[in-house]
């Protein structure tokens, strides 16, 4: 992965601006010659990409951007998403996640048209540059292969309705008579969909509407505060909850067992090179030097041109061979006035 990344880095204006010397040594030494960057550091380059310029952070023109709510300066972030990133990271991660789940659950009844995918929408278009931005789920769907459309329960005309608040009534009507077996998406939206469906159709719970419900692939926020609510809505002992660590910046990990406490498998062959900053001593290490139980800020280099990018997420290492992680919180969501290092995970 690193070899592929450094090869592409050499064709970018970012490498020229940072005076990168490809011949200085190993691929990792080349990467380490770059500074660790936050979004604000890369924002001028990303703006050039949004305006249609090529070979800025990535050798080619990037047409799609994942728009995520900003945690800095109250502005939205535009994260470049290249075709290589879609294929080698997001799509490959999704296929491996599904394949792993089917291995763990060989009696699965997942079939065509049985997956309820909570997708986002297109939000911004730069017509002059030919670039588009939206929720990462929309970006993936816009570039998804034909077979993915056969799996989803919702038709494209409903997915095209902007905003989930506007889309929800049509979704409720459509899903009433469908045999949904799988939900994927953020916990809050799926919870709302289940609760509104039960309320609208006077059902005791979601199983009255969809008796073959089997699994929920969830991400974005912790399931812990919502678990009891979901168990009321889906009172089924063998219903599975599979945690996914996916963001605009990349598909990082998924739960590779049916026990959530075991952590999520870090996807190391999926177009992302990982570095980890130890929260205690600020040392930056690669996967071979991770320690169980330690907390690290993730630093990523990706096939979309995010170079040594500090995404702001903190992970705790659950195992090292293979690497499994637990999401501990955000670097900007830590109370540390008296050395207590209270993270959002502790609050939950």
Coordinates of C-alpha atoms in Angstrom, one line a residue:
X1 CA 0.0 0.0 0.0
X2 CA 2.8 2.4 1.0
X3 CA 4.7 1.8 -2.3
X4 CA 1.5 2.6 -4.3
X5 CA 1.0 5.8 -2.3
X6 CA 4.5 7.1 -2.7
X7 CA 4.5 6.4 -6.4
X8 CA 1.4 8.6 -6.7
X9 CA 2.7 11.2 -4.3
X10 CA 5.6 11.9 -6.6
X11 CA 3.3 13.2 -9.3
X12 CA 1.6 15.9 -7.1
X13 CA 2.1 19.6 -6.7
X14 CA 1.9 18.9 -2.9
X15 CA 5.1 16.9 -3.1
X16 CA 6.8 19.8 -4.9
X17 CA 5.6 22.3 -2.3
X18 CA 6.9 20.1 0.5
X19 CA 10.2 19.5 -1.2
X20 CA 9.8 15.7 -1.2
X21 CA 12.8 13.8 -2.3
X22 CA 11.7 10.4 -3.5
X23 CA 15.3 9.0 -3.4
X24 CA 16.1 9.8 0.2
X25 CA 15.6 6.2 1.4
X26 CA 12.7 3.8 2.1
X27 CA 9.1 4.6 1.2
X28 CA 8.4 5.3 4.9
X29 CA 11.3 7.7 5.2
X30 CA 9.8 9.5 2.2
X31 CA 6.4 9.7 3.9
X32 CA 7.9 10.9 7.1
X33 CA 9.5 13.8 5.3
X34 CA 5.9 15.2 5.0
X35 CA 4.4 17.1 8.0
X36 CA 1.4 15.6 9.9
X37 CA -1.5 17.6 8.6
X38 CA -5.0 18.6 9.9
X39 CA -7.8 19.6 7.6
X40 CA -6.9 23.3 7.8
X41 CA -3.4 22.5 6.5
X42 CA -4.8 20.7 3.4
X43 CA -7.8 23.0 2.9
X44 CA -6.1 25.3 0.3
X45 CA -5.1 22.2 -1.8
X46 CA -8.5 20.7 -1.5
X47 CA -10.1 23.9 -2.6
X48 CA -8.0 23.8 -5.8
X49 CA -9.1 20.2 -6.4
X50 CA -12.8 21.3 -5.8
X51 CA -12.2 23.9 -8.5
X52 CA -11.1 21.3 -11.0
X53 CA -7.3 21.4 -10.8
X54 CA -5.5 18.2 -11.4
X55 CA -2.4 16.7 -9.8
X56 CA -2.7 18.7 -6.6
X57 CA -2.9 16.1 -3.7
X58 CA -3.6 13.2 -6.1
X59 CA -2.2 12.7 -9.7
X60 CA -5.6 12.8 -11.3
X61 CA -8.6 15.0 -11.2
X62 CA -10.9 14.1 -8.3
X63 CA -14.6 14.7 -9.2
X64 CA -16.3 13.5 -6.0
X65 CA -16.0 14.9 -2.5
X66 CA -17.4 13.6 0.8
X67 CA -19.0 16.6 2.6
X68 CA -18.8 16.1 6.4
X69 CA -20.0 18.4 9.1
X70 CA -17.1 20.5 10.3
X71 CA -15.7 20.1 13.8
X72 CA -13.4 23.1 13.2
X73 CA -14.4 26.7 12.6
X74 CA -18.0 25.5 12.2
X75 CA -17.4 24.9 8.5
X76 CA -18.1 21.7 6.5
X77 CA -15.1 19.6 5.3
X78 CA -14.8 18.6 1.7
X79 CA -12.9 15.3 1.6
X80 CA -11.6 14.2 -1.8
X81 CA -12.7 10.7 -2.8
X82 CA -10.9 9.2 -5.8
X83 CA -12.1 6.3 -8.0
X84 CA -9.1 4.3 -6.6
X85 CA -10.3 5.0 -3.1
X86 CA -13.8 3.9 -3.9
X87 CA -12.7 0.6 -5.5
X88 CA -9.7 -0.4 -3.3
X89 CA -11.0 1.0 0.0
X90 CA -14.7 1.6 0.4
X91 CA -16.0 -1.1 -1.9
X92 CA -13.4 -3.7 -1.0
X93 CA -14.0 -3.0 2.7
X94 CA -17.7 -3.5 2.2
X95 CA -17.3 -6.7 0.3
X96 CA -14.9 -8.1 2.9
X97 CA -17.3 -7.1 5.7
X98 CA -20.2 -8.9 4.1
X99 CA -18.0 -11.9 3.3
X100 CA -16.8 -12.1 6.9
X101 CA -20.3 -11.8 8.2
X102 CA -21.5 -14.7 6.0
X103 CA -18.7 -16.8 7.2
X104 CA -19.6 -16.1 10.8
X105 CA -23.3 -16.7 10.0
X106 CA -23.6 -19.4 7.4
X107 CA -27.4 -19.6 7.8
X108 CA -27.8 -16.0 6.7
X109 CA -30.9 -15.3 4.5
X110 CA -29.6 -12.0 3.0
X111 CA -30.9 -11.8 -0.6
X112 CA -31.4 -9.3 -3.5
X113 CA -33.5 -6.4 -2.5
X114 CA -33.3 -7.1 1.2
X115 CA -30.9 -4.4 2.3
X116 CA -32.2 -1.1 3.6
X117 CA -29.3 1.3 3.2
X118 CA -29.6 4.7 4.8
X119 CA -27.9 6.7 2.1
X120 CA -27.2 10.5 2.1
X121 CA -27.7 13.0 -0.7
X122 CA -25.9 15.2 -3.2
X123 CA -25.3 18.6 -1.5
X124 CA -23.0 20.8 -3.6
X125 CA -22.2 21.0 -7.3
X126 CA -19.3 23.0 -8.9
X127 CA -20.6 23.1 -12.5
X128 CA -17.7 25.0 -13.9
X129 CA -15.2 22.5 -12.5
X130 CA -17.3 19.4 -12.9
X131 CA -17.0 18.4 -9.2
X132 CA -19.7 17.2 -6.8
X133 CA -20.0 16.9 -3.0
X134 CA -22.3 15.0 -0.7
X135 CA -22.6 12.5 2.1
X136 CA -20.0 9.8 1.7
X137 CA -22.8 7.2 1.3
X138 CA -24.1 9.2 -1.7
X139 CA -20.5 9.4 -3.1
X140 CA -20.1 5.7 -2.9
X141 CA -23.5 5.0 -4.4
X142 CA -22.9 7.4 -7.3
X143 CA -19.8 5.4 -8.2
X144 CA -21.1 1.9 -7.1
X145 CA -21.1 -1.0 -9.5
X146 CA -24.4 -2.2 -11.0
X147 CA -24.8 -5.2 -8.7
X148 CA -25.1 -3.0 -5.6
X149 CA -28.3 -1.5 -6.9
X150 CA -29.8 -5.0 -7.0
X151 CA -29.1 -5.5 -3.3
X152 CA -30.7 -2.3 -2.0
X153 CA -34.4 -2.2 -1.0
X154 CA -35.0 1.4 -1.9
X155 CA -35.4 2.6 -5.6
X156 CA -33.2 5.4 -6.9
X157 CA -36.1 7.9 -7.2
X158 CA -36.6 7.7 -3.4
X159 CA -32.8 7.9 -2.7
X160 CA -32.7 11.0 -4.9
X161 CA -35.0 13.0 -2.5
X162 CA -32.7 15.4 -0.7
X163 CA -32.6 15.3 3.1
X164 CA -33.8 12.4 5.2
X165 CA -36.6 14.4 6.8
X166 CA -38.1 14.9 3.3
X167 CA -37.4 11.4 2.3
X168 CA -38.7 9.6 5.4
X169 CA -42.5 9.6 4.5
X170 CA -41.7 8.0 1.0
X171 CA -39.4 5.5 2.7
X172 CA -42.0 4.4 5.2
X173 CA -44.6 3.8 2.4
X174 CA -42.2 1.9 0.2
X175 CA -40.8 -0.4 3.0
X176 CA -44.2 -1.4 4.3
X177 CA -44.5 -4.5 2.1
X178 CA -40.8 -5.3 1.5
X179 CA -39.0 -8.2 3.1
X180 CA -36.2 -6.2 4.7
X181 CA -33.5 -8.3 6.3
X182 CA -30.6 -5.9 6.7
X183 CA -30.2 -2.3 7.9
X184 CA -27.0 -0.3 7.2
X185 CA -26.3 3.2 8.2
X186 CA -26.0 5.5 11.2
X187 CA -27.7 4.4 14.4
X188 CA -29.7 7.6 14.9
X189 CA -31.4 7.5 11.5
X190 CA -32.1 3.7 11.6
X191 CA -33.6 4.1 15.1
X192 CA -35.8 6.9 13.8
X193 CA -36.9 4.8 10.8
X194 CA -37.8 1.8 13.0
X195 CA -39.6 3.9 15.6
X196 CA -41.6 5.8 12.9
X197 CA -42.5 2.7 11.0
X198 CA -43.8 1.0 14.2
X199 CA -45.8 4.1 15.1
X200 CA -47.2 4.7 11.6
X201 CA -48.5 1.1 11.1
X202 CA -49.5 0.4 14.7
X203 CA -47.2 -2.5 15.1
X204 CA -45.9 -3.8 18.4
X205 CA -42.3 -3.8 17.1
X206 CA -40.3 -3.9 13.9
X207 CA -40.5 -7.7 13.6
X208 CA -44.2 -7.5 12.9
X209 CA -43.4 -5.5 9.8
X210 CA -40.2 -7.4 8.9
X211 CA -40.1 -10.8 10.5
X212 CA -36.8 -11.8 8.8
X213 CA -34.7 -9.0 10.1
X214 CA -31.2 -10.4 10.7
X215 CA -28.5 -7.8 11.1
X216 CA -27.7 -4.1 11.5
X217 CA -24.3 -2.9 10.2
X218 CA -23.9 0.4 12.1
X219 CA -21.4 3.1 12.6
X220 CA -20.9 6.9 13.3
X221 CA -21.8 6.8 17.0
X222 CA -21.7 4.3 19.9
X223 CA -24.4 1.7 20.0
X224 CA -24.3 1.5 23.9
X225 CA -26.7 4.3 24.7
X226 CA -29.2 3.0 22.1
X227 CA -29.0 -0.8 22.7
X228 CA -32.0 -1.1 25.0
X229 CA -34.1 0.9 22.6
X230 CA -33.1 -1.3 19.7
X231 CA -33.9 -4.4 21.7
X232 CA -37.4 -3.1 22.3
X233 CA -37.9 -2.4 18.6
X234 CA -36.2 -5.7 17.5
X235 CA -36.9 -8.3 20.2
X236 CA -34.9 -11.1 18.6
X237 CA -32.2 -13.0 20.5
X238 CA -30.2 -13.9 17.4
X239 CA -30.4 -10.5 15.8
X240 CA -26.8 -9.3 15.1
X241 CA -25.2 -5.9 15.5
X242 CA -22.0 -5.4 13.5
X243 CA -20.0 -2.3 14.2
X244 CA -18.4 -0.5 11.2
X245 CA -15.7 2.2 11.3
X246 CA -16.3 4.1 8.1
X247 CA -16.0 7.8 7.3
X248 CA -15.5 10.2 4.4
X249 CA -11.8 9.7 4.8
X250 CA -12.0 6.0 4.4
X251 CA -13.3 2.6 5.4
X252 CA -11.0 1.7 8.4
X253 CA -12.3 -1.3 10.2
X254 CA -15.3 -3.6 10.9
X255 CA -16.3 -6.0 13.6
X256 CA -15.0 -9.5 12.5
X257 CA -16.8 -11.5 15.2
X258 CA -20.4 -11.6 16.5
X259 CA -19.2 -10.2 19.9
X260 CA -18.9 -6.4 19.7
X261 CA -16.5 -6.1 22.7
X262 CA -13.7 -7.9 20.8
X263 CA -13.0 -4.8 18.7
X264 CA -12.9 -4.1 15.0
X265 CA -10.4 -5.6 12.5
X266 CA -8.2 -2.8 11.1
X267 CA -8.2 -3.0 7.2
X268 CA -4.5 -2.9 6.4
X269 CA -4.6 -4.0 2.7
X270 CA -7.3 -1.5 1.6
X271 CA -5.5 1.5 0.2
X272 CA -4.7 3.3 3.5
X273 CA -1.3 3.5 5.3
X274 CA -1.8 4.0 9.0
X275 CA 0.4 5.7 11.6
X276 CA -0.6 6.1 15.2
X277 CA 0.3 8.9 17.7
X278 CA 0.5 7.7 21.3
X279 CA -1.6 10.0 23.4
X280 CA 0.8 9.7 26.4
X281 CA 4.2 10.4 24.9
X282 CA 3.2 11.7 21.4
X283 CA 5.5 9.1 19.7
X284 CA 4.3 8.1 16.2
X285 CA 4.4 4.4 15.4
X286 CA 3.2 2.0 12.7
X287 CA 1.1 -1.1 13.2
X288 CA 4.2 -3.3 14.1
X289 CA 4.8 -1.2 17.3
X290 CA 1.2 -0.9 18.6
X291 CA 0.6 -1.9 22.3
X292 CA -2.5 -3.5 23.6
X293 CA -4.6 -1.2 25.8
X294 CA -2.9 2.0 24.6
X295 CA -4.8 4.9 23.1
X296 CA -3.6 6.4 19.8
X297 CA -4.7 9.2 17.5
X298 CA -4.9 7.8 13.9
X299 CA -2.9 9.4 11.1
X300 CA -3.7 8.2 7.6
X301 CA -2.3 8.5 4.1
X302 CA -4.9 7.5 1.5
X303 CA -5.5 6.9 -2.2
X304 CA -7.4 10.2 -2.4
X305 CA -4.4 12.3 -1.5
X306 CA -4.8 12.8 2.3
X307 CA -1.1 12.7 3.3
X308 CA -0.3 12.0 7.0
X309 CA -3.8 13.3 7.8
X310 CA -4.8 13.6 11.4
X311 CA -8.5 12.7 11.3
X312 CA -8.9 13.5 15.0
X313 CA -10.2 10.0 16.0
X314 CA -8.7 8.2 19.0
X315 CA -8.6 4.4 19.0
X316 CA -7.7 1.9 21.7
X317 CA -5.8 -1.2 20.6
X318 CA -7.7 -4.4 21.5
X319 CA -5.3 -6.9 19.8
X320 CA -2.1 -6.7 17.7
X321 CA -2.1 -9.9 15.7
X322 CA -4.3 -9.1 13.8
X323 CA -4.8 -5.5 14.8
X324 CA -8.2 -4.9 16.3
X325 CA -9.3 -1.5 17.6
X326 CA -12.0 0.2 19.6
X327 CA -13.0 3.8 18.8
X328 CA -12.3 5.7 22.0
X329 CA -13.5 9.1 20.9
X330 CA -12.2 12.3 19.3
X331 CA -9.1 14.3 20.2
X332 CA -11.3 17.4 20.6
X333 CA -13.7 15.5 22.9
X334 CA -11.4 14.9 25.9
X335 CA -11.6 16.4 29.3
X336 CA -8.1 16.6 30.7
X337 CA -8.0 19.5 33.1
X338 CA -6.5 17.4 35.9
X339 CA -4.9 14.5 34.0
X340 CA -8.1 12.4 34.0
X341 CA -8.2 11.9 30.2
X342 CA -12.0 11.4 30.3
X343 CA -13.1 10.5 26.8
X344 CA -16.5 10.3 25.3
X345 CA -16.3 6.5 25.5
X346 CA -16.1 6.8 29.3
X347 CA -19.1 9.1 29.4
X348 CA -21.2 6.6 27.3

